[in-house]
Amino acid sequence: MVTTYSSTMEITPSISSSTTTPKQEDNSAAIFGYALIFILSLIGNTLVILASWKRRYFCPNSNTVIINIAISDLIITASIPFYAYNSLTRSFPFGLFACKIVYASRNFAIYYASYLLVIISIIRYVTLFHVEMIPLKKKMVNTGMLMAGIAAFAMTFPQLILFTTTAPTTPNEQINCGEIWPANSIVSRRAYGAVVFIVFFALPLMIISVLYLTISTHMCSLKYDTRSNTPIESEEQVNAPPTYAIRAVVSMLLVCFTFFLCYLPPYLVVLLLDFKVISDSDPTVSAFLNFTSWIGYVHSFVNSIIYGLLDRDLRHELRVMFKHRCYQIFKCCSRRHCWGSKQRRVIAVAPVENYQLR
């Protein structure tokens, strides 16, 4: 089996001459896994967008970044059916345009979301330690998001050119999609992969970890009033951090942990393949490649949990939305039921009224 792997966060199956077919039970498990992540990520990120949009006037900068993170995760989620079909069947019958757009837009969303996580960590750090900068924060956030988008597009543009489909050369081959580098560009490909790893994984992880660990240490070291659970400076009435502080610390540490756990395996495997440390011809390595790709997609669903279910304000907004929607459905059903009953009563009484009028 000959497979070309792209120097991106995700591993993209490409030109393959393999005649073997994975076992049916393996396919079933993989299909179930991809379908589960697709459905959960689609629902979760859509709810986060709706709830954050309704609360965009409260903490507008944070909610704007969260909305953009959820949109990026939806773009990543939209590529799951294409990637699953490509990896399971070793074919890509959707054409050259889809080959370029699907994978390039997915990788753009991955790179962009990485620095959106950095921006939201900076927002929280500035809010806690530099209150005087809050009036300038909106301009800084917009500038940061623009720079993140430009950097992500600049790094994705070569992939947009290199992604291509290849016609089968033997009866056993099928049309496939992948990032094909020229034969004499092994140094360029390795350099490109190393830059992607440093710029879109190592650097964001370092910034997020330092900022969130600083915030968590500060929140845990504060002294709280036993009656109001608010930070105080005196030594009297000292209490342990309240529930909201502990929840915030856990949420921030969870962001760092999931970013590291979900993004490190795909990035690391791509680097090892680029530097010929491992070979994709090994069945064990091939199975691990598919697993790391699935782990990378899991992060798009985990983000919706961290910024949706673990956020008290967004949870409250989701409850209000569901209650309002359920009330509207109940009210609509009640009106239809009453209208139908009234119509039946009118039809039943109509002959008597007509008889009396005569």
mmCIF file of C-alpha atoms in Angstrom:
data_model
loop_
_atom_site.group_PDB
_atom_site.id
_atom_site.type_symbol
_atom_site.label_atom_id
_atom_site.label_comp_id
_atom_site.label_asym_id
_atom_site.label_seq_id
_atom_site.Cartn_x
_atom_site.Cartn_y
_atom_site.Cartn_z
ATOM 1 C CA MET A 1 0.000 0.000 0.000
ATOM 2 C CA VAL A 2 1.364 3.396 -0.994
ATOM 3 C CA THR A 3 -0.116 6.322 0.871
ATOM 4 C CA THR A 4 0.912 9.964 0.861
ATOM 5 C CA TYR A 5 0.275 11.803 4.098
ATOM 6 C CA SER A 6 -0.157 15.500 4.409
ATOM 7 C CA SER A 7 1.796 17.680 6.796
ATOM 8 C CA THR A 8 -1.325 18.780 8.608
ATOM 9 C CA MET A 9 -3.000 18.159 11.907
ATOM 10 C CA GLU A 10 -5.227 15.514 10.367
ATOM 11 C CA ILE A 11 -3.957 12.550 8.411
ATOM 12 C CA THR A 12 -5.471 12.536 4.950
ATOM 13 C CA PRO A 13 -5.557 9.243 3.082
ATOM 14 C CA SER A 14 -4.543 9.648 -0.498
ATOM 15 C CA ILE A 15 -3.374 7.575 -3.395
ATOM 16 C CA SER A 16 -3.629 3.937 -2.471
ATOM 17 C CA SER A 17 -3.011 0.806 -4.471
ATOM 18 C CA SER A 18 -4.096 -1.568 -1.781
ATOM 19 C CA THR A 19 -6.299 -4.421 -2.839
ATOM 20 C CA THR A 20 -7.154 -5.530 0.669
ATOM 21 C CA THR A 21 -10.403 -4.556 2.310
ATOM 22 C CA PRO A 22 -10.719 -3.907 6.048
ATOM 23 C CA LYS A 23 -12.745 -6.328 8.036
ATOM 24 C CA GLN A 24 -16.453 -5.712 8.215
ATOM 25 C CA GLU A 25 -16.499 -5.417 11.987
ATOM 26 C CA ASP A 26 -13.687 -2.854 11.850
ATOM 27 C CA ASN A 27 -15.659 -0.860 9.286
ATOM 28 C CA SER A 28 -18.781 -1.029 11.427
ATOM 29 C CA ALA A 29 -16.941 0.230 14.488
ATOM 30 C CA ALA A 30 -15.295 3.032 12.511
ATOM 31 C CA ILE A 31 -18.576 4.079 10.896
ATOM 32 C CA PHE A 32 -20.280 4.152 14.289
ATOM 33 C CA GLY A 33 -17.443 6.212 15.780
ATOM 34 C CA TYR A 34 -17.431 8.790 12.988
ATOM 35 C CA ALA A 35 -21.237 9.000 12.942
ATOM 36 C CA LEU A 36 -21.368 9.491 16.708
ATOM 37 C CA ILE A 37 -18.827 12.331 16.661
ATOM 38 C CA PHE A 38 -20.547 13.905 13.640
ATOM 39 C CA ILE A 39 -23.991 13.971 15.273
ATOM 40 C CA LEU A 40 -22.814 15.066 18.721
ATOM 41 C CA SER A 41 -20.522 17.759 17.345
ATOM 42 C CA LEU A 42 -23.197 19.065 14.985
ATOM 43 C CA ILE A 43 -25.809 19.338 17.738
ATOM 44 C CA GLY A 44 -23.436 20.623 20.418
ATOM 45 C CA ASN A 45 -21.810 23.376 18.370
ATOM 46 C CA THR A 46 -25.145 24.494 16.928
ATOM 47 C CA LEU A 47 -26.539 24.908 20.447
ATOM 48 C CA VAL A 48 -23.412 26.814 21.516
ATOM 49 C CA ILE A 49 -23.829 29.203 18.577
ATOM 50 C CA LEU A 50 -27.506 29.830 19.371
ATOM 51 C CA ALA A 51 -26.915 30.357 23.095
ATOM 52 C CA SER A 52 -23.857 32.575 22.573
ATOM 53 C CA TRP A 53 -25.664 34.633 19.942
ATOM 54 C CA LYS A 54 -28.532 35.357 22.313
ATOM 55 C CA ARG A 55 -25.995 36.442 24.962
ATOM 56 C CA ARG A 56 -23.730 38.374 22.595
ATOM 57 C CA TYR A 57 -24.416 41.659 24.434
ATOM 58 C CA PHE A 58 -23.164 40.150 27.713
ATOM 59 C CA CYS A 59 -19.373 39.704 27.529
ATOM 60 C CA PRO A 60 -19.491 40.393 23.771
ATOM 61 C CA ASN A 61 -15.804 39.683 23.165
ATOM 62 C CA SER A 62 -15.838 36.243 24.769
ATOM 63 C CA ASN A 63 -19.119 35.269 23.119
ATOM 64 C CA THR A 64 -17.870 36.445 19.714
ATOM 65 C CA VAL A 65 -14.779 34.256 20.004
ATOM 66 C CA ILE A 66 -16.851 31.296 21.237
ATOM 67 C CA ILE A 67 -19.191 31.661 18.247
ATOM 68 C CA ASN A 68 -16.208 31.621 15.883
ATOM 69 C CA ILE A 69 -14.792 28.544 17.640
ATOM 70 C CA ALA A 70 -18.127 26.754 17.230
ATOM 71 C CA ILE A 71 -18.319 27.735 13.545
ATOM 72 C CA SER A 72 -14.792 26.406 13.001
ATOM 73 C CA ASP A 73 -15.756 23.161 14.713
ATOM 74 C CA LEU A 74 -18.808 22.884 12.449
ATOM 75 C CA ILE A 75 -16.549 23.247 9.396
ATOM 76 C CA ILE A 76 -14.355 20.469 10.777
ATOM 77 C CA THR A 77 -17.464 18.388 11.473
ATOM 78 C CA ALA A 78 -18.718 18.858 7.908
ATOM 79 C CA SER A 79 -15.608 17.088 6.596
ATOM 80 C CA ILE A 80 -16.184 13.941 8.677
ATOM 81 C CA PRO A 81 -18.411 12.113 6.122
ATOM 82 C CA PHE A 82 -15.903 12.764 3.318
ATOM 83 C CA TYR A 83 -12.919 11.703 5.410
ATOM 84 C CA ALA A 84 -14.691 8.606 6.758
ATOM 85 C CA TYR A 85 -15.652 7.450 3.262
ATOM 86 C CA ASN A 86 -12.151 8.157 1.965
ATOM 87 C CA SER A 87 -10.359 6.348 4.787
ATOM 88 C CA LEU A 88 -12.652 3.308 4.800
ATOM 89 C CA THR A 89 -12.959 2.733 1.047
ATOM 90 C CA ARG A 90 -9.636 4.218 -0.092
ATOM 91 C CA SER A 91 -11.521 6.132 -2.777
ATOM 92 C CA PHE A 92 -12.785 9.686 -3.279
ATOM 93 C CA PRO A 93 -15.500 9.885 -5.942
ATOM 94 C CA PHE A 94 -16.512 13.485 -5.128
ATOM 95 C CA GLY A 95 -14.230 15.232 -7.620
ATOM 96 C CA LEU A 96 -11.166 17.475 -7.586
ATOM 97 C CA PHE A 97 -13.013 20.568 -6.342
ATOM 98 C CA ALA A 98 -14.374 18.738 -3.290
ATOM 99 C CA CYS A 99 -10.948 17.201 -2.663
ATOM 100 C CA LYS A 100 -9.343 20.632 -2.417
ATOM 101 C CA ILE A 101 -12.132 22.502 -0.638
ATOM 102 C CA VAL A 102 -13.131 19.878 1.947
ATOM 103 C CA TYR A 103 -9.665 19.131 3.287
ATOM 104 C CA ALA A 104 -8.240 22.641 2.901
ATOM 105 C CA SER A 105 -11.211 24.239 4.678
ATOM 106 C CA ARG A 106 -10.995 21.613 7.428
ATOM 107 C CA ASN A 107 -7.326 22.314 8.037
ATOM 108 C CA PHE A 108 -7.956 26.072 7.927
ATOM 109 C CA ALA A 109 -10.626 25.668 10.605
ATOM 110 C CA ILE A 110 -8.244 23.579 12.740
ATOM 111 C CA TYR A 111 -5.478 26.184 12.567
ATOM 112 C CA TYR A 112 -7.892 29.070 13.094
ATOM 113 C CA ALA A 113 -9.575 27.435 16.103
ATOM 114 C CA SER A 114 -6.186 26.824 17.733
ATOM 115 C CA TYR A 115 -5.509 30.545 17.960
ATOM 116 C CA LEU A 116 -9.096 31.359 18.865
ATOM 117 C CA LEU A 117 -8.487 29.284 21.993
ATOM 118 C CA VAL A 118 -5.408 31.435 22.609
ATOM 119 C CA ILE A 119 -7.436 34.627 22.171
ATOM 120 C CA ILE A 120 -10.109 33.592 24.655
ATOM 121 C CA SER A 121 -7.423 32.671 27.205
ATOM 122 C CA ILE A 122 -5.873 36.135 26.743
ATOM 123 C CA ILE A 123 -9.305 37.728 27.238
ATOM 124 C CA ARG A 124 -9.744 35.940 30.553
ATOM 125 C CA TYR A 125 -6.220 36.818 31.669
ATOM 126 C CA VAL A 126 -6.659 40.519 30.833
ATOM 127 C CA THR A 127 -10.066 40.603 32.540
ATOM 128 C CA LEU A 128 -8.543 39.321 35.775
ATOM 129 C CA PHE A 129 -5.139 41.030 35.891
ATOM 130 C CA HIS A 130 -5.453 44.142 33.698
ATOM 131 C CA VAL A 131 -8.885 45.650 34.229
ATOM 132 C CA GLU A 132 -7.753 49.000 32.793
ATOM 133 C CA MET A 133 -7.308 47.364 29.357
ATOM 134 C CA ILE A 134 -10.932 46.215 29.081
ATOM 135 C CA PRO A 135 -12.129 49.317 27.086
ATOM 136 C CA LEU A 136 -9.424 48.558 24.468
ATOM 137 C CA LYS A 137 -10.083 44.855 24.442
ATOM 138 C CA LYS A 138 -12.656 44.825 21.643
ATOM 139 C CA LYS A 139 -10.220 46.273 19.128
ATOM 140 C CA MET A 140 -7.503 43.911 20.302
ATOM 141 C CA VAL A 141 -9.809 40.897 19.958
ATOM 142 C CA ASN A 142 -10.875 41.827 16.429
ATOM 143 C CA THR A 143 -7.253 42.384 15.424
ATOM 144 C CA GLY A 144 -6.207 39.075 16.969
ATOM 145 C CA MET A 145 -8.969 37.167 15.178
ATOM 146 C CA LEU A 146 -7.999 38.779 11.870
ATOM 147 C CA MET A 147 -4.331 37.891 12.339
ATOM 148 C CA ALA A 148 -5.269 34.319 13.284
ATOM 149 C CA GLY A 149 -7.360 34.003 10.128
ATOM 150 C CA ILE A 150 -4.561 35.368 7.936
ATOM 151 C CA ALA A 151 -1.990 33.007 9.478
ATOM 152 C CA ALA A 152 -4.321 30.016 9.070
ATOM 153 C CA PHE A 153 -5.046 30.883 5.439
ATOM 154 C CA ALA A 154 -1.353 31.413 4.658
ATOM 155 C CA MET A 155 -0.497 27.985 6.047
ATOM 156 C CA THR A 156 -3.447 26.316 4.294
ATOM 157 C CA PHE A 157 -2.825 27.843 0.856
ATOM 158 C CA PRO A 158 -0.049 25.368 -0.111
ATOM 159 C CA GLN A 159 -2.365 22.506 0.799
ATOM 160 C CA LEU A 160 -5.068 23.982 -1.425
ATOM 161 C CA ILE A 161 -2.631 23.690 -4.330
ATOM 162 C CA LEU A 162 -1.165 20.287 -3.430
ATOM 163 C CA PHE A 163 -4.432 18.448 -2.731
ATOM 164 C CA THR A 164 -5.404 16.565 -5.877
ATOM 165 C CA THR A 165 -7.138 13.478 -7.178
ATOM 166 C CA THR A 166 -5.372 10.757 -9.152
ATOM 167 C CA ALA A 167 -6.982 8.487 -11.706
ATOM 168 C CA PRO A 168 -6.514 4.735 -11.211
ATOM 169 C CA THR A 169 -3.641 3.142 -13.111
ATOM 170 C CA THR A 170 -4.687 -0.483 -12.480
ATOM 171 C CA PRO A 171 -8.088 -2.201 -12.308
ATOM 172 C CA ASN A 172 -7.705 -2.598 -8.544
ATOM 173 C CA GLU A 173 -7.146 1.112 -7.906
ATOM 174 C CA GLN A 174 -9.787 3.811 -7.480
ATOM 175 C CA ILE A 175 -9.845 7.592 -7.734
ATOM 176 C CA ASN A 176 -8.431 8.993 -4.514
ATOM 177 C CA CYS A 177 -7.641 12.328 -2.901
ATOM 178 C CA GLY A 178 -4.510 13.399 -1.091
ATOM 179 C CA GLU A 179 -1.811 15.989 -0.608
ATOM 180 C CA ILE A 180 0.854 15.083 -3.177
ATOM 181 C CA TRP A 181 4.283 16.659 -2.807
ATOM 182 C CA PRO A 182 6.868 16.605 -5.635
ATOM 183 C CA ALA A 183 9.412 13.814 -5.422
ATOM 184 C CA ASN A 184 12.339 16.207 -4.904
ATOM 185 C CA SER A 185 10.692 18.257 -2.119
ATOM 186 C CA ILE A 186 11.275 15.997 0.876
ATOM 187 C CA VAL A 187 13.160 18.764 2.716
ATOM 188 C CA SER A 188 10.409 21.294 2.036
ATOM 189 C CA ARG A 189 7.733 18.888 3.230
ATOM 190 C CA ARG A 190 9.604 18.184 6.465
ATOM 191 C CA ALA A 191 10.189 21.885 7.068
ATOM 192 C CA TYR A 192 6.526 22.619 6.384
ATOM 193 C CA GLY A 193 5.407 19.896 8.793
ATOM 194 C CA ALA A 194 7.743 21.169 11.512
ATOM 195 C CA VAL A 195 6.470 24.744 11.097
ATOM 196 C CA VAL A 196 2.849 23.584 11.314
ATOM 197 C CA PHE A 197 3.626 21.607 14.473
ATOM 198 C CA ILE A 198 5.376 24.532 16.170
ATOM 199 C CA VAL A 199 3.067 27.355 15.077
ATOM 200 C CA PHE A 200 -0.327 25.667 15.425
ATOM 201 C CA PHE A 201 0.262 23.183 18.232
ATOM 202 C CA ALA A 202 3.320 23.816 20.410
ATOM 203 C CA LEU A 203 3.015 27.610 20.570
ATOM 204 C CA PRO A 204 -0.770 27.748 21.231
ATOM 205 C CA LEU A 205 -0.477 24.982 23.828
ATOM 206 C CA MET A 206 2.310 26.844 25.626
ATOM 207 C CA ILE A 207 0.392 30.151 25.689
ATOM 208 C CA ILE A 208 -2.881 28.559 26.806
ATOM 209 C CA SER A 209 -1.190 26.502 29.518
ATOM 210 C CA VAL A 210 0.808 29.427 30.947
ATOM 211 C CA LEU A 211 -2.164 31.806 31.028
ATOM 212 C CA TYR A 212 -4.647 29.314 32.459
ATOM 213 C CA LEU A 213 -2.204 28.015 35.066
ATOM 214 C CA THR A 214 -1.531 31.618 36.129
ATOM 215 C CA ILE A 215 -5.253 32.345 36.399
ATOM 216 C CA SER A 216 -5.950 29.097 38.265
ATOM 217 C CA THR A 217 -3.122 29.690 40.744
ATOM 218 C CA HIS A 218 -4.343 33.221 41.386
ATOM 219 C CA MET A 219 -7.958 32.146 41.931
ATOM 220 C CA CYS A 220 -6.962 29.350 44.305
ATOM 221 C CA SER A 221 -4.695 31.669 46.315
ATOM 222 C CA LEU A 222 -7.377 34.304 46.916
ATOM 223 C CA LYS A 223 -9.116 34.574 50.298
ATOM 224 C CA TYR A 224 -12.884 34.497 50.163
ATOM 225 C CA ASP A 225 -15.551 35.875 52.478
ATOM 226 C CA THR A 226 -17.441 33.031 54.152
ATOM 227 C CA ARG A 227 -20.758 34.846 53.757
ATOM 228 C CA SER A 228 -20.616 36.203 50.207
ATOM 229 C CA ASN A 229 -17.955 33.945 48.641
ATOM 230 C CA THR A 230 -16.250 37.047 47.222
ATOM 231 C CA PRO A 231 -12.484 37.674 47.264
ATOM 232 C CA ILE A 232 -11.221 39.779 50.196
ATOM 233 C CA GLU A 233 -7.854 41.155 51.244
ATOM 234 C CA SER A 234 -8.166 40.846 55.013
ATOM 235 C CA GLU A 235 -7.207 37.782 57.022
ATOM 236 C CA GLU A 236 -10.628 37.500 58.651
ATOM 237 C CA GLN A 237 -13.417 35.195 57.546
ATOM 238 C CA VAL A 238 -11.192 33.178 55.242
ATOM 239 C CA ASN A 239 -12.834 30.343 53.354
ATOM 240 C CA ALA A 240 -11.847 27.842 50.675
ATOM 241 C CA PRO A 241 -12.491 28.810 47.034
ATOM 242 C CA PRO A 242 -16.238 28.678 46.268
ATOM 243 C CA THR A 243 -17.836 26.374 43.753
ATOM 244 C CA TYR A 244 -17.773 28.851 40.873
ATOM 245 C CA ALA A 245 -14.018 29.375 41.290
ATOM 246 C CA ILE A 246 -13.348 25.636 41.370
ATOM 247 C CA ARG A 247 -15.547 25.140 38.304
ATOM 248 C CA ALA A 248 -13.659 27.851 36.425
ATOM 249 C CA VAL A 249 -10.301 26.312 37.318
ATOM 250 C CA VAL A 250 -11.443 22.848 36.215
ATOM 251 C CA SER A 251 -12.777 24.257 32.944
ATOM 252 C CA MET A 252 -9.498 26.021 32.140
ATOM 253 C CA LEU A 253 -7.386 22.989 32.979
ATOM 254 C CA LEU A 254 -9.720 20.852 30.862
ATOM 255 C CA VAL A 255 -9.104 23.133 27.875
ATOM 256 C CA CYS A 256 -5.342 22.581 28.180
ATOM 257 C CA PHE A 257 -5.684 18.832 28.685
ATOM 258 C CA THR A 258 -8.056 18.209 25.764
ATOM 259 C CA PHE A 259 -6.011 20.403 23.426
ATOM 260 C CA PHE A 260 -2.897 18.404 24.277
ATOM 261 C CA LEU A 261 -4.587 14.992 24.222
ATOM 262 C CA CYS A 262 -6.562 15.433 20.987
ATOM 263 C CA TYR A 263 -4.000 17.321 18.892
ATOM 264 C CA LEU A 264 -0.680 15.775 19.920
ATOM 265 C CA PRO A 265 -1.199 12.266 18.402
ATOM 266 C CA PRO A 266 -2.113 13.443 14.855
ATOM 267 C CA TYR A 267 0.611 16.082 14.748
ATOM 268 C CA LEU A 268 3.205 13.681 16.131
ATOM 269 C CA VAL A 269 2.297 10.869 13.740
ATOM 270 C CA VAL A 270 2.552 13.197 10.731
ATOM 271 C CA LEU A 271 6.005 14.326 11.844
ATOM 272 C CA LEU A 272 7.151 10.735 12.320
ATOM 273 C CA LEU A 273 5.903 9.847 8.841
ATOM 274 C CA ASP A 274 7.561 12.883 7.260
ATOM 275 C CA PHE A 275 10.907 12.026 8.847
ATOM 276 C CA LYS A 276 10.549 8.310 7.947
ATOM 277 C CA VAL A 277 10.642 7.185 11.577
ATOM 278 C CA ILE A 278 7.567 5.005 11.002
ATOM 279 C CA SER A 279 6.059 3.527 7.863
ATOM 280 C CA ASP A 280 2.396 3.467 6.912
ATOM 281 C CA SER A 281 2.862 0.018 5.338
ATOM 282 C CA ASP A 282 2.730 -1.526 8.820
ATOM 283 C CA PRO A 283 -0.882 -2.608 9.604
ATOM 284 C CA THR A 284 -0.478 -1.538 13.230
ATOM 285 C CA VAL A 285 0.666 1.917 12.173
ATOM 286 C CA SER A 286 -2.236 2.185 9.716
ATOM 287 C CA ALA A 287 -4.735 1.335 12.454
ATOM 288 C CA PHE A 288 -3.126 3.890 14.758
ATOM 289 C CA LEU A 289 -3.335 6.511 12.001
ATOM 290 C CA ASN A 290 -7.100 6.067 11.745
ATOM 291 C CA PHE A 291 -7.437 6.243 15.520
ATOM 292 C CA THR A 292 -5.460 9.489 15.762
ATOM 293 C CA SER A 293 -7.644 11.007 13.047
ATOM 294 C CA TRP A 294 -10.744 10.107 15.049
ATOM 295 C CA ILE A 295 -9.157 11.633 18.177
ATOM 296 C CA GLY A 296 -8.546 14.846 16.243
ATOM 297 C CA TYR A 297 -12.220 15.046 15.294
ATOM 298 C CA VAL A 298 -13.268 14.425 18.902
ATOM 299 C CA HIS A 299 -11.865 17.818 19.875
ATOM 300 C CA SER A 300 -14.525 19.610 17.817
ATOM 301 C CA PHE A 301 -17.189 17.961 19.991
ATOM 302 C CA VAL A 302 -15.307 18.468 23.269
ATOM 303 C CA ASN A 303 -15.142 22.216 22.645
ATOM 304 C CA SER A 304 -18.941 22.397 22.632
ATOM 305 C CA ILE A 305 -19.000 20.715 26.050
ATOM 306 C CA ILE A 306 -16.339 22.973 27.568
ATOM 307 C CA TYR A 307 -17.830 26.229 26.297
ATOM 308 C CA GLY A 308 -21.449 25.096 26.471
ATOM 309 C CA LEU A 309 -22.364 22.613 29.181
ATOM 310 C CA LEU A 310 -19.605 23.715 31.590
ATOM 311 C CA ASP A 311 -20.484 27.404 31.272
ATOM 312 C CA ARG A 312 -23.208 28.350 33.734
ATOM 313 C CA ASP A 313 -24.501 31.318 31.730
ATOM 314 C CA LEU A 314 -24.748 29.340 28.503
ATOM 315 C CA ARG A 315 -26.426 26.459 30.328
ATOM 316 C CA HIS A 316 -28.989 28.896 31.675
ATOM 317 C CA GLU A 317 -29.542 30.327 28.204
ATOM 318 C CA LEU A 318 -30.013 26.833 26.762
ATOM 319 C CA ARG A 319 -32.575 25.989 29.458
ATOM 320 C CA VAL A 320 -34.471 29.188 28.707
ATOM 321 C CA MET A 321 -34.404 28.415 24.983
ATOM 322 C CA PHE A 322 -35.679 24.864 25.498
ATOM 323 C CA LYS A 323 -38.405 25.954 27.911
ATOM 324 C CA HIS A 324 -39.548 28.693 25.549
ATOM 325 C CA ARG A 325 -39.516 26.343 22.573
ATOM 326 C CA CYS A 326 -41.367 23.604 24.440
ATOM 327 C CA TYR A 327 -43.950 26.151 25.570
ATOM 328 C CA GLN A 328 -44.445 27.332 21.990
ATOM 329 C CA ILE A 329 -44.876 23.754 20.755
ATOM 330 C CA PHE A 330 -47.341 22.978 23.540
ATOM 331 C CA LYS A 331 -49.257 26.195 22.874
ATOM 332 C CA CYS A 332 -49.373 25.482 19.145
ATOM 333 C CA CYS A 333 -50.600 21.923 19.714
ATOM 334 C CA SER A 334 -53.220 23.181 22.178
ATOM 335 C CA ARG A 335 -54.510 25.728 19.686
ATOM 336 C CA ARG A 336 -54.823 23.097 16.973
ATOM 337 C CA HIS A 337 -56.651 20.780 19.326
ATOM 338 C CA CYS A 338 -59.067 23.510 20.440
ATOM 339 C CA TRP A 339 -59.610 24.714 16.871
ATOM 340 C CA GLY A 340 -60.353 21.185 15.729
ATOM 341 C CA SER A 341 -62.822 20.626 18.589
ATOM 342 C CA LYS A 342 -64.528 23.942 17.894
ATOM 343 C CA GLN A 343 -64.817 23.129 14.209
ATOM 344 C CA ARG A 344 -66.404 19.772 14.980
ATOM 345 C CA ARG A 345 -68.881 21.452 17.321
ATOM 346 C CA VAL A 346 -69.830 24.036 14.675
ATOM 347 C CA ILE A 347 -70.350 21.343 12.063
ATOM 348 C CA ALA A 348 -72.521 19.346 14.441
ATOM 349 C CA VAL A 349 -74.692 22.347 15.394
ATOM 350 C CA ALA A 350 -74.944 23.858 11.931
ATOM 351 C CA PRO A 351 -77.960 21.797 10.706
ATOM 352 C CA VAL A 352 -79.982 22.731 13.798
ATOM 353 C CA GLU A 353 -79.224 26.437 13.391
ATOM 354 C CA ASN A 354 -80.169 26.323 9.696
ATOM 355 C CA TYR A 355 -83.429 24.569 10.571
ATOM 356 C CA GLN A 356 -84.331 27.227 13.126
ATOM 357 C CA LEU A 357 -83.600 30.022 10.648
ATOM 358 C CA ARG A 358 -86.049 28.549 8.192
#
